[in-house]
CSV table of N, CA and C and ligand atoms in Angstrom, one decimal:
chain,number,residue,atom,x,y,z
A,971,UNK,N,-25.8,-83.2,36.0
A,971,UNK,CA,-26.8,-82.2,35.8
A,971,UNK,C,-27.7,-82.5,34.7
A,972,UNK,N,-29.0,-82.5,34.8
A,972,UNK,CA,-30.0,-82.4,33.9
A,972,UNK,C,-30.1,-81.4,33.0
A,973,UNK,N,-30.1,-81.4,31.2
A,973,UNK,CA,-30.7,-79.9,31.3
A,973,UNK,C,-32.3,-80.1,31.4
A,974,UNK,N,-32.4,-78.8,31.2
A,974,UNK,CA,-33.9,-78.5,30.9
A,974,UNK,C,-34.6,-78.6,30.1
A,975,UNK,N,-36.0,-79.0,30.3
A,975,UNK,CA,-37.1,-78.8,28.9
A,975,UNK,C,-36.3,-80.1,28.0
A,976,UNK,N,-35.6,-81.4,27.8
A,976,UNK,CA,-35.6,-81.9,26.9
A,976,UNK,C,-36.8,-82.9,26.4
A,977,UNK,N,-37.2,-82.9,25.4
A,977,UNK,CA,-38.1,-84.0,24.7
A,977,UNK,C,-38.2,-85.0,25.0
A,978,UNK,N,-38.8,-86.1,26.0
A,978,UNK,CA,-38.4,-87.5,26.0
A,978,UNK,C,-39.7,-88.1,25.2
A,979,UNK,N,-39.2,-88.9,24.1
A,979,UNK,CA,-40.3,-89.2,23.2
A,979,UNK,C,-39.9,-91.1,24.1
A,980,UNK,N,-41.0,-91.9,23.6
A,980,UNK,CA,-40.8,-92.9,23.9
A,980,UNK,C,-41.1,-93.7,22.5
A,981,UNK,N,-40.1,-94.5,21.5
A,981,UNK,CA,-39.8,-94.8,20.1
A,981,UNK,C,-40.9,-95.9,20.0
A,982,UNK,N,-40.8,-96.6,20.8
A,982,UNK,CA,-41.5,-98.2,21.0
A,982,UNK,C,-43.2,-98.4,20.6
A,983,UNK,N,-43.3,-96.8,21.8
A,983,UNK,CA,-45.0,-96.5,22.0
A,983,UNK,C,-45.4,-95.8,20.6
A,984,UNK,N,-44.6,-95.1,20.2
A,984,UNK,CA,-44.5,-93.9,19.0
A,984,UNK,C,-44.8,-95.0,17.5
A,985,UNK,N,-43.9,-96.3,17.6
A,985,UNK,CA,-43.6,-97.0,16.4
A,985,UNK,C,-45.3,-97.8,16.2
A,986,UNK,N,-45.5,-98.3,17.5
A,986,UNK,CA,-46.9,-98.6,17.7
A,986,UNK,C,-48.4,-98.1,17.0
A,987,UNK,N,-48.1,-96.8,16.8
A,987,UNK,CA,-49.0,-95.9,16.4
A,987,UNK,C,-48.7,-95.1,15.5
A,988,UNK,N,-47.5,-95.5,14.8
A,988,UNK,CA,-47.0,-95.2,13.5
A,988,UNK,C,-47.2,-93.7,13.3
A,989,UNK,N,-46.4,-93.0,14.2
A,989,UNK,CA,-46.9,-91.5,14.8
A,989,UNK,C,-45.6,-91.5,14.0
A,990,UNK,N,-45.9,-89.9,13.6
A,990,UNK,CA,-44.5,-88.8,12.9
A,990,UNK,C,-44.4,-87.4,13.6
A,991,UNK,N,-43.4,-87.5,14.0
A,991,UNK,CA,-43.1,-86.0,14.7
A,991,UNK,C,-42.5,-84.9,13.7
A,992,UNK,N,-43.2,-83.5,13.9
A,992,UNK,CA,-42.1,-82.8,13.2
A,992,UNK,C,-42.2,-81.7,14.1
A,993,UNK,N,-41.0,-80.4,13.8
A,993,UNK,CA,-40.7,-79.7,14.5
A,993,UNK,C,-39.6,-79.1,14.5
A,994,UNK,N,-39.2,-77.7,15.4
A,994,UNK,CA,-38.2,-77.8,15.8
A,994,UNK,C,-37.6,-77.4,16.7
A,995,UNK,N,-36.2,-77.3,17.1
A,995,UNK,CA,-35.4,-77.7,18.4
A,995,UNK,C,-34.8,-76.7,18.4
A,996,UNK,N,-34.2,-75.8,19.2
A,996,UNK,CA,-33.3,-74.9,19.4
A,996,UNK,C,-32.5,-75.4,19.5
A,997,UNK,N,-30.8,-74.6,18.8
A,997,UNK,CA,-29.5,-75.2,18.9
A,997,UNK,C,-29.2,-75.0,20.2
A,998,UNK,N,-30.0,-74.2,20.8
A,998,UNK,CA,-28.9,-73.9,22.8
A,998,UNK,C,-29.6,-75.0,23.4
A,999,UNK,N,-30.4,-75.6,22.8
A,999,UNK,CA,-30.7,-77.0,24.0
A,999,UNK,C,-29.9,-78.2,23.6
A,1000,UNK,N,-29.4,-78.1,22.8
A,1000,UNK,CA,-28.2,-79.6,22.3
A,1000,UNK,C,-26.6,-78.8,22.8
A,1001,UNK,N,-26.6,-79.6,24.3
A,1001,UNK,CA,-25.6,-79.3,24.8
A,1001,UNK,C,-24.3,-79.4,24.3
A,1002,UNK,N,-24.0,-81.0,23.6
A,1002,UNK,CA,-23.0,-81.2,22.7
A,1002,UNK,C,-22.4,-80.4,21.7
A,1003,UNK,N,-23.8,-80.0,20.9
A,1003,UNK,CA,-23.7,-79.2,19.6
A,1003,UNK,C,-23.2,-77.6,20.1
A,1004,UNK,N,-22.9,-77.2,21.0
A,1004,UNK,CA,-22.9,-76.0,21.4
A,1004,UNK,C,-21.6,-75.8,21.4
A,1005,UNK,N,-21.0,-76.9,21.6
A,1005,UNK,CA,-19.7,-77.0,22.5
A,1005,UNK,C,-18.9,-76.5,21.0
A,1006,UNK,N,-19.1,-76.9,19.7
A,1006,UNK,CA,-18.8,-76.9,18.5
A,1006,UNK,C,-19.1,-75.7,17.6
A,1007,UNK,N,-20.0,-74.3,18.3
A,1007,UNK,CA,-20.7,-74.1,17.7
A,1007,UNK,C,-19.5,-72.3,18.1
A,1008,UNK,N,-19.9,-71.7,16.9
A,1008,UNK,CA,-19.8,-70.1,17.4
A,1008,UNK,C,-20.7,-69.5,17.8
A,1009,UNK,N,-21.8,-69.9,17.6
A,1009,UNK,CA,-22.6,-69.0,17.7
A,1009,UNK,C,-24.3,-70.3,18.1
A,1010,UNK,N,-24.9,-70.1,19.5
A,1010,UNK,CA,-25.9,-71.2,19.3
A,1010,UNK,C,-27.2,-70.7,18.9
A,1011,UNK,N,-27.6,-69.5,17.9
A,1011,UNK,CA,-28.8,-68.9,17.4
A,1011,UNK,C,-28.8,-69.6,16.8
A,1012,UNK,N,-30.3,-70.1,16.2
A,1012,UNK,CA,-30.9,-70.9,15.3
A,1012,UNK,C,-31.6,-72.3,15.8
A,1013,UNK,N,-32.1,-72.7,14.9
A,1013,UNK,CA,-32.6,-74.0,15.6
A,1013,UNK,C,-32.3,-75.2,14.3
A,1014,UNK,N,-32.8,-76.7,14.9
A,1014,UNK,CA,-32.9,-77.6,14.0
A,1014,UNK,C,-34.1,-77.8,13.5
A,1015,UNK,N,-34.4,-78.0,12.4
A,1015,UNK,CA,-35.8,-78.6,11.8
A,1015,UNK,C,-35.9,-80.0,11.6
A,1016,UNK,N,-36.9,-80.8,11.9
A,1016,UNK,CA,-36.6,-82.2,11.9
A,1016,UNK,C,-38.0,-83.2,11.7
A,1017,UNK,N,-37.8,-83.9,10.9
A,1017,UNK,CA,-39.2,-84.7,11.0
A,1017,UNK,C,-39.0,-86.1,11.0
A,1018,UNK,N,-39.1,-87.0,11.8
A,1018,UNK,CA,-39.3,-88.2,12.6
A,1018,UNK,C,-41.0,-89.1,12.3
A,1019,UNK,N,-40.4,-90.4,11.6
A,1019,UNK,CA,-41.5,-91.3,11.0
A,1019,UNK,C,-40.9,-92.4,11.8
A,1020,UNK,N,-41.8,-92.8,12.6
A,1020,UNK,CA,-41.7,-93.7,13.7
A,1020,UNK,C,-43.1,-95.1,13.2
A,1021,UNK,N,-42.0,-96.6,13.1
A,1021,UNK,CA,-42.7,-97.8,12.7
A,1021,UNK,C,-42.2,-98.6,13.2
A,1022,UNK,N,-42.7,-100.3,12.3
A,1022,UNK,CA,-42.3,-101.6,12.8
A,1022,UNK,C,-42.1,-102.3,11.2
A,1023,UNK,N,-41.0,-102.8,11.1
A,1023,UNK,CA,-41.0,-103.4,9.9
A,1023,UNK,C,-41.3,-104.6,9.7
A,1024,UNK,N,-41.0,-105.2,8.7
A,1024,UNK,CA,-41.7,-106.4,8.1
A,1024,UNK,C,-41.0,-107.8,9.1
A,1025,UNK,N,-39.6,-107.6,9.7
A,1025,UNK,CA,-38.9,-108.3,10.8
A,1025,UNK,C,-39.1,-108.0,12.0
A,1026,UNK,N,-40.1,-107.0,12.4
A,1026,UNK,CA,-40.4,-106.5,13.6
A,1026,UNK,C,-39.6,-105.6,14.4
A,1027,UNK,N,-38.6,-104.9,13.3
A,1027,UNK,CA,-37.7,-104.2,13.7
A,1027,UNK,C,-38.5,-102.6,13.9
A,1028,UNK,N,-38.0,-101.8,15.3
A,1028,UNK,CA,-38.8,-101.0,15.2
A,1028,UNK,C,-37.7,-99.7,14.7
A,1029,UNK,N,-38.4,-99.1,14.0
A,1029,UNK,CA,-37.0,-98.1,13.3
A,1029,UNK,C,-37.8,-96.3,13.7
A,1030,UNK,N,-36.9,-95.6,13.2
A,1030,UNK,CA,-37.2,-94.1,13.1
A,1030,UNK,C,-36.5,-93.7,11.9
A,1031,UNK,N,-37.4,-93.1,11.2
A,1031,UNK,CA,-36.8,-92.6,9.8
A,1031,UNK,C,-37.1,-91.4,9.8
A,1032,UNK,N,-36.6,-90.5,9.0
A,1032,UNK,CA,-36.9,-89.0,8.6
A,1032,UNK,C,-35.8,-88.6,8.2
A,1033,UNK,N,-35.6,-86.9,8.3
A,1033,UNK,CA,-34.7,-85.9,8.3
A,1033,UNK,C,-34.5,-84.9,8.8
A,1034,UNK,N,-33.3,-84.0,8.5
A,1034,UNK,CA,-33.5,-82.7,9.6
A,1034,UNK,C,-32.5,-81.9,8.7
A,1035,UNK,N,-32.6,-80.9,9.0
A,1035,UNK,CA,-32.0,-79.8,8.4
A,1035,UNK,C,-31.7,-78.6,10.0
A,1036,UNK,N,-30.4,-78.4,8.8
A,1036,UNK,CA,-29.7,-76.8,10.3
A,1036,UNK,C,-28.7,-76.3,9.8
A,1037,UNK,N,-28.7,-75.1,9.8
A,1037,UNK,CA,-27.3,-74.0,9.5
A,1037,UNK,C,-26.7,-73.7,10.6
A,1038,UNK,N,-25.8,-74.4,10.7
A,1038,UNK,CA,-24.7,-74.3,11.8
A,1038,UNK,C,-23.8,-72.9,11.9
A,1039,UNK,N,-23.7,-72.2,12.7
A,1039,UNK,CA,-22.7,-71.4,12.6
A,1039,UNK,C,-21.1,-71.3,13.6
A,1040,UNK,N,-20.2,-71.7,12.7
A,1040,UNK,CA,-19.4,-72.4,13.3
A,1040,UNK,C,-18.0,-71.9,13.1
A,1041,UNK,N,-16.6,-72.4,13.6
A,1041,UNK,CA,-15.5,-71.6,13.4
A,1041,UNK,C,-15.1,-72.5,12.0
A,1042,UNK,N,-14.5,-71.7,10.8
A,1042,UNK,CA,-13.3,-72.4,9.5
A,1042,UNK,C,-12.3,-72.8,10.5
A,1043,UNK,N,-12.0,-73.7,10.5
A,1043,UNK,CA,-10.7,-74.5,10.2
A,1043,UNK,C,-9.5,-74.0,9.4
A,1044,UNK,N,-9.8,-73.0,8.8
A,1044,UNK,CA,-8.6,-72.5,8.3
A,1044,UNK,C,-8.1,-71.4,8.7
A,1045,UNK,N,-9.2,-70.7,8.8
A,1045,UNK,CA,-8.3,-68.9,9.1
A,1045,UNK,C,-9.2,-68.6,10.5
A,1046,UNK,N,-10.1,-69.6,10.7
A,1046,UNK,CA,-10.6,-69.4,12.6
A,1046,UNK,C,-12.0,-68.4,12.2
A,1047,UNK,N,-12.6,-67.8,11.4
A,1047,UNK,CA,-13.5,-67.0,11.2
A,1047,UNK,C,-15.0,-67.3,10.8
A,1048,UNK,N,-15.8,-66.6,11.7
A,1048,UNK,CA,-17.2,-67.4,11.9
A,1048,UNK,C,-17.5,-67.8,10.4
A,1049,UNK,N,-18.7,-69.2,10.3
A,1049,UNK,CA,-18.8,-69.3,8.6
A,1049,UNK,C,-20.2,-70.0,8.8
A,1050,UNK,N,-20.9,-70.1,8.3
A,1050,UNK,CA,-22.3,-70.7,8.1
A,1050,UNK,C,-22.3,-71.9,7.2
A,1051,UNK,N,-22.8,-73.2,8.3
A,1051,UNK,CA,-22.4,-74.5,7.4
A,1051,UNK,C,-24.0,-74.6,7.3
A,1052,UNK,N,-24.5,-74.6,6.4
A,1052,UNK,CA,-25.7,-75.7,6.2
A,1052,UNK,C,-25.5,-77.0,6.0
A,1053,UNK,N,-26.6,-77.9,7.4
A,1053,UNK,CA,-26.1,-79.4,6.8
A,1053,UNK,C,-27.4,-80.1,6.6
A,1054,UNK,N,-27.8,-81.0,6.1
A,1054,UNK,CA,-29.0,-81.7,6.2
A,1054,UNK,C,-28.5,-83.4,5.7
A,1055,UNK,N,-29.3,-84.0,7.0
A,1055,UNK,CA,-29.3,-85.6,6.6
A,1055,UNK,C,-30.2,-86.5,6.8
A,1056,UNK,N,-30.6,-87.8,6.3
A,1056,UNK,CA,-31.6,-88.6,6.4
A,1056,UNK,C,-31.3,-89.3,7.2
A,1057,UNK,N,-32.5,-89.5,8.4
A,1057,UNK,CA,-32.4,-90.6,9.4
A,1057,UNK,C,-32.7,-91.5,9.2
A,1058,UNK,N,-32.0,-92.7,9.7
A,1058,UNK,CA,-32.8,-93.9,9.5
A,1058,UNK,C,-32.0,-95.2,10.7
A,1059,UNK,N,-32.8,-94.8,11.8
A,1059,UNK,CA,-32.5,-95.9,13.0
A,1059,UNK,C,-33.0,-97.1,13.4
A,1060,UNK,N,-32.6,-97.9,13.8
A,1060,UNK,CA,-33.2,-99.0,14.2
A,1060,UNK,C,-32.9,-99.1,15.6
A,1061,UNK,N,-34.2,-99.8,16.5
A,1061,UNK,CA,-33.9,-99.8,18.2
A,1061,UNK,C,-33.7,-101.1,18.3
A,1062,UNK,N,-32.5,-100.8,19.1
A,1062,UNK,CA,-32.0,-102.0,19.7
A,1062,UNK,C,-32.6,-102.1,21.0
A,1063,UNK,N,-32.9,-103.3,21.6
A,1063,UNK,CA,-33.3,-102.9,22.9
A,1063,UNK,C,-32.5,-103.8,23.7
A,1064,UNK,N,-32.4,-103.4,24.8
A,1064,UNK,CA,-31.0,-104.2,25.3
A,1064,UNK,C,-31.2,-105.4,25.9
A,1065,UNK,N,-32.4,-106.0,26.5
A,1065,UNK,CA,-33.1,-107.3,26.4
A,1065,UNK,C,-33.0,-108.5,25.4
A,1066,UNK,N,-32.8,-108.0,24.3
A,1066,UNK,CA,-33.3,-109.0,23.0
A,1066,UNK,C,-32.2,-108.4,22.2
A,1067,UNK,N,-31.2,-109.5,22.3
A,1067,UNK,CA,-30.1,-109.2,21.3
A,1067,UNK,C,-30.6,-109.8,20.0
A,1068,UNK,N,-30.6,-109.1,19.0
A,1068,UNK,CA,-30.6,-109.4,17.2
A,1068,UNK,C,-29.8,-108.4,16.4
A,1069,UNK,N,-29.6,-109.0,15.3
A,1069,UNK,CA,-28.7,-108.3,14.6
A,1069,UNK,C,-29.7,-107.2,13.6
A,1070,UNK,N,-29.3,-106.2,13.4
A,1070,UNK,CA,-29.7,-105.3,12.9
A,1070,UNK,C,-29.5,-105.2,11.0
A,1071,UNK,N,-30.1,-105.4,10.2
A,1071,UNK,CA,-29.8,-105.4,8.7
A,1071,UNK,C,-29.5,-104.1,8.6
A,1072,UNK,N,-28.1,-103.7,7.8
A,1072,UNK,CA,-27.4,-102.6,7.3
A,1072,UNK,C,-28.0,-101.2,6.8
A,1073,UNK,N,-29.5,-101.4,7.2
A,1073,UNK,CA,-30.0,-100.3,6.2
A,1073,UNK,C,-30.0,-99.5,7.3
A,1074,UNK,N,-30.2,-100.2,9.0
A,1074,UNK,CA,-30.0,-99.2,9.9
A,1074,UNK,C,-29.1,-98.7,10.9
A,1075,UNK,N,-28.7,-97.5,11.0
A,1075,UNK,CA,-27.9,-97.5,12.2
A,1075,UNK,C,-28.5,-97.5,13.7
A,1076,UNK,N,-27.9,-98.7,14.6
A,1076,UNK,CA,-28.4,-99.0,15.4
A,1076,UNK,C,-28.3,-97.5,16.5
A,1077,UNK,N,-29.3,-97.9,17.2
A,1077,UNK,CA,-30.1,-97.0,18.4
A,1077,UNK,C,-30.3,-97.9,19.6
A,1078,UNK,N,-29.4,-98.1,20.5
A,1078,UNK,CA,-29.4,-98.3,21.8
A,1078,UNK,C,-30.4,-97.9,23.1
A,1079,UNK,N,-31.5,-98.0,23.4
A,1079,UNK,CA,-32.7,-97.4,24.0
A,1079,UNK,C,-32.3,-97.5,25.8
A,1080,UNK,N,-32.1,-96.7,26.9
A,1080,UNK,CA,-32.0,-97.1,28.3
A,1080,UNK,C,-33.6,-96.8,28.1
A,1081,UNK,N,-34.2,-97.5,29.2
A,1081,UNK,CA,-35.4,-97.3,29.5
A,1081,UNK,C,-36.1,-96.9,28.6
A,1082,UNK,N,-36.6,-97.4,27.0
A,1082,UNK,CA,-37.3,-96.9,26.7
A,1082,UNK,C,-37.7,-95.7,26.3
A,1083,UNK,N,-36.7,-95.0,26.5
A,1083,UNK,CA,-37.1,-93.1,26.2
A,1083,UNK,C,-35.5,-92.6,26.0
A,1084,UNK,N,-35.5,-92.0,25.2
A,1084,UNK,CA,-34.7,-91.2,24.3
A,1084,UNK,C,-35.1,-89.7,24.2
A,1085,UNK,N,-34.2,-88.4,24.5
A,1085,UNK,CA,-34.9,-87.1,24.1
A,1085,UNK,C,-34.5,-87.2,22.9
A,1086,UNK,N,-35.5,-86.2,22.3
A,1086,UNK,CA,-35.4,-85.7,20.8
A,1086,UNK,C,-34.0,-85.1,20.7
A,1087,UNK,N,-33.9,-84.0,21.9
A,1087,UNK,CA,-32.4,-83.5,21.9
A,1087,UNK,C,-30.8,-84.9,21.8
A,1088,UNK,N,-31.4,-85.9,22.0
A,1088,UNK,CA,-30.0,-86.4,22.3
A,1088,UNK,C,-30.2,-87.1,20.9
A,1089,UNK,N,-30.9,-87.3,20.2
A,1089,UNK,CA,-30.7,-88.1,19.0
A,1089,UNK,C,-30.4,-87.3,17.9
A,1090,UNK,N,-31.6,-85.9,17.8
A,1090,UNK,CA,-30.9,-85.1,17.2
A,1090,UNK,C,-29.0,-84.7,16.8
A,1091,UNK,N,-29.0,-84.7,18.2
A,1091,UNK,CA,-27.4,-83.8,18.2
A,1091,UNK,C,-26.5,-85.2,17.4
A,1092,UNK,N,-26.7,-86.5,18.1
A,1092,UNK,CA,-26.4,-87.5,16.9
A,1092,UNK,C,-25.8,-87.5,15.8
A,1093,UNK,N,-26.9,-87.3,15.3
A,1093,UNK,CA,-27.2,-87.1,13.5
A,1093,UNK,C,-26.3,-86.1,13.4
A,1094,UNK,N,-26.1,-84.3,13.9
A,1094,UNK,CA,-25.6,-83.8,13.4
A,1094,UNK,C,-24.4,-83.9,13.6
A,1095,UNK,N,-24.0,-84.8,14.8
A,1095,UNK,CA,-22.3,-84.9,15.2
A,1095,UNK,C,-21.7,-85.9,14.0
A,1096,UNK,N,-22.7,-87.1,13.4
A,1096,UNK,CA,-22.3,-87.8,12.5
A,1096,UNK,C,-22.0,-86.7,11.1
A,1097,UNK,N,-23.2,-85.9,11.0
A,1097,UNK,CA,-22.9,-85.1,9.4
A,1097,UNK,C,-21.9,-84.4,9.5
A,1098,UNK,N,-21.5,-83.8,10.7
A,1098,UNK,CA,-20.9,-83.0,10.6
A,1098,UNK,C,-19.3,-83.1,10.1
A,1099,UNK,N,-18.5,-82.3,8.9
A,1099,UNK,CA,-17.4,-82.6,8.3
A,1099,UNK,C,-16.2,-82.7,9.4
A,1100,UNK,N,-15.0,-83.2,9.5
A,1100,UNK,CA,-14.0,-83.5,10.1
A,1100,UNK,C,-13.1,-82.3,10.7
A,1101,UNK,N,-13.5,-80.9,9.5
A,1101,UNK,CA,-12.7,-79.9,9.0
A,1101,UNK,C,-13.3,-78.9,8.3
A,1102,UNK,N,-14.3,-78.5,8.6
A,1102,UNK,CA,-15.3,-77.7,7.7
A,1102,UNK,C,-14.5,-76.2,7.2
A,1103,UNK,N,-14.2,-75.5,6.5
A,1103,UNK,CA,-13.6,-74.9,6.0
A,1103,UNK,C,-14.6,-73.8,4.7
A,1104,UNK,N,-14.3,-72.5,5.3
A,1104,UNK,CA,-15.0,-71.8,3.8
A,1104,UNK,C,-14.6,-71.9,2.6
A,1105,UNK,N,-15.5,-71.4,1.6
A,1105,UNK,CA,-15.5,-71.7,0.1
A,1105,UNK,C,-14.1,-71.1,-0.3
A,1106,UNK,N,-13.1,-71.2,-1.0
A,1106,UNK,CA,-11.5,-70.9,-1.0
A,1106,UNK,C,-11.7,-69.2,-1.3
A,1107,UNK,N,-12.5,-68.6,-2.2
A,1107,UNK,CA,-12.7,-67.2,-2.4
A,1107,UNK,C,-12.7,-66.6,-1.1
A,1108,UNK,N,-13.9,-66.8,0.0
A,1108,UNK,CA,-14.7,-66.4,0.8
A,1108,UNK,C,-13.6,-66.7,1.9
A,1109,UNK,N,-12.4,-67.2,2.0
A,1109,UNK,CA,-11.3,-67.8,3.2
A,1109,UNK,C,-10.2,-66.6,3.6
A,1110,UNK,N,-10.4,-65.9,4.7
A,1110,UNK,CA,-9.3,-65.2,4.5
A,1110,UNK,C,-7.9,-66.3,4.7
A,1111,UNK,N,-7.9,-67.6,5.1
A,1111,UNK,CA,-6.9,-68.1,5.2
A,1111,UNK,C,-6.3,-69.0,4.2
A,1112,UNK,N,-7.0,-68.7,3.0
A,1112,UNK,CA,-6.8,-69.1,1.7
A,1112,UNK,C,-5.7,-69.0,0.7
A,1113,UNK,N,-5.4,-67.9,1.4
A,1113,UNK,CA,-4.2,-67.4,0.5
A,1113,UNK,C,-2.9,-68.0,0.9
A,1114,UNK,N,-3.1,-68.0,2.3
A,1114,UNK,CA,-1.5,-69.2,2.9
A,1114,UNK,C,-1.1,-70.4,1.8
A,1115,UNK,N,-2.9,-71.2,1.7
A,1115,UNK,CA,-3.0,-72.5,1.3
A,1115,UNK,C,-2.6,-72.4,-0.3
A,1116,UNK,N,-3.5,-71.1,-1.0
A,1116,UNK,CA,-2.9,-71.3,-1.9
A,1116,UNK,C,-1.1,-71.0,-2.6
A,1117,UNK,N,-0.4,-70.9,-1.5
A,1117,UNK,CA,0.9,-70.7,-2.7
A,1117,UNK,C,1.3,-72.4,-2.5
A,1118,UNK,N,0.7,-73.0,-1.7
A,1118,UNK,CA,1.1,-74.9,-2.0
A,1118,UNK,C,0.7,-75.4,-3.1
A,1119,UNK,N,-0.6,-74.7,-3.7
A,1119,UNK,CA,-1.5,-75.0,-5.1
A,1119,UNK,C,-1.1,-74.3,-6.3
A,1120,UNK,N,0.0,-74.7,-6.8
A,1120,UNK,CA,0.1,-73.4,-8.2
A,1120,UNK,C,-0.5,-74.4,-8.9
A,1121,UNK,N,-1.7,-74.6,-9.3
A,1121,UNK,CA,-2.1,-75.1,-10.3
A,1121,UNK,C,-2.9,-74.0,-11.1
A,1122,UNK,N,-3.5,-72.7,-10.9
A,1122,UNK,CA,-3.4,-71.5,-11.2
A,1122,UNK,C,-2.9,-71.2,-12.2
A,1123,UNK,N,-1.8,-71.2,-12.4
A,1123,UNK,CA,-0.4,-70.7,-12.9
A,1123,UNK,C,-0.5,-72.0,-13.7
A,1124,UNK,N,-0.5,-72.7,-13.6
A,1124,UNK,CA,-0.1,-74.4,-14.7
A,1124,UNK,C,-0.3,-74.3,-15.9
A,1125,UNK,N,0.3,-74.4,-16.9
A,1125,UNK,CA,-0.4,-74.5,-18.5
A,1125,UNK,C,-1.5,-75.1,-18.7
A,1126,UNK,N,-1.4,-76.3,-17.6
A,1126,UNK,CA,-2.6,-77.3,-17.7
A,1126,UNK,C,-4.3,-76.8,-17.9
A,1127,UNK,N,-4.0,-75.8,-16.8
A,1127,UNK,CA,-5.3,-75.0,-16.2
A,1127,UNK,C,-5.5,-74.4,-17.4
A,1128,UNK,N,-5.2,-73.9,-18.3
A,1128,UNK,CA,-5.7,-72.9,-19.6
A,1128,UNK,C,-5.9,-74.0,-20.9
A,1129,UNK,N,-5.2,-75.2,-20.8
A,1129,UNK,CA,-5.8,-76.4,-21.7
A,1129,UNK,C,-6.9,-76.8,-20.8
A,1130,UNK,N,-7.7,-77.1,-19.7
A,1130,UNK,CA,-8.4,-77.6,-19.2
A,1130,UNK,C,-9.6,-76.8,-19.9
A,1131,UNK,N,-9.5,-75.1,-20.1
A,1131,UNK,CA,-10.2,-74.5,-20.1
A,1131,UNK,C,-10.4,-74.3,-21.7
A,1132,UNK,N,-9.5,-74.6,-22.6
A,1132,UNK,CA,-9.9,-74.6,-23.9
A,1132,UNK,C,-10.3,-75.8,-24.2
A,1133,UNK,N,-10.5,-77.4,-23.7
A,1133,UNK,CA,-11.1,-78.3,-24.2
A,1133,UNK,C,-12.7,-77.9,-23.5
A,1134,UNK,N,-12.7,-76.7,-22.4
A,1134,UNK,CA,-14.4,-76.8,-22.4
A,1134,UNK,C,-15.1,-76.3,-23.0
A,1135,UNK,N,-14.7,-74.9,-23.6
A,1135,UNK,CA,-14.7,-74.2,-24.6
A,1135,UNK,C,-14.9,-74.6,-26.5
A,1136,UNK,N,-15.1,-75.8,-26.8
A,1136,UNK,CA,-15.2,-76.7,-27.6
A,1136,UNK,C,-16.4,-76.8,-27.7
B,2441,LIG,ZN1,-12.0,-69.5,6.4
């Protein structure tokens, strides 16, 4: 099944004309990201700088930003992750094998066209933490975790706090 309404930008034609996209995306159209999500209100913000470099590599750079709202990992209760990260791709195209220099992560192109939605969700499935978890205050499931942590209670903790106090 197709969804609907996705973006098909074409990188090649875009890099050509050293075009920059910006914009943004609703999180209910990144089918992936949903699947992860508590909640799919909100959207992604994202801006896309599309070139050719000095090797003739054709890349996409930018960023994006998105507050995810998503289940803790600790005690299961909705939590609001903000994530934001810097793009920076390079198109492989599957005709012309070359090696890619490290500054990019490679981008595999079928036909030429890529949606916004499928590169987007990308990026965020890469930022996204392994275990995202609320701040220890804000955790109702915090308190389990802390009786493994008496560092609290440690003498250490009250010398930590009188050499900052200095
Ligand atoms: Zn929590």
């Amino acid at each position: 099944m197709v969804p609907p309404e996705l973006h098909l930008i074409n990188p090649v034609q875009l890099a050509e004309k050293q075009e920059r996209l910006t914009g943004t995306i609703p999180l209910s159209a990144l089918q992936r990201i949903r699947e992860v999500l508590h909640d799919d209100k909100g959207s992604i913000k994202f801006e896309l700088h599309f070139g050719k470099d000095e090797q003739g590599v054709i890349f996409i750079q930018g960023k994006f930003s998105v507050s995810l709202k998503i289940k803790c990992q600790r005690c299961l209760q909705p939590m609001e992750l903000p994530l934001q990260g810097q793009i920076c791709l390079g198109i492989i195209n599957r005709n012309v094998a070359r090696n890619l220099s490290d500054r990019y992560e490679p981008l595999t192109l079928n036909d030429n066209e890529i949606s916004l939605e499928t590169l987007l969700e990308e990026e965020i499935l890469l930022a996204l933490p392994i275990a995202p978890v609320h701040e220890r205050e804000r955790c109702k499931g915090s308190r389990i975790v802390e009786e493994y942590r008496p560092e609290h209670d440690s003498p250490f903790a009250v010398l930590k706090n009188l050499n900052r106090n200095k």
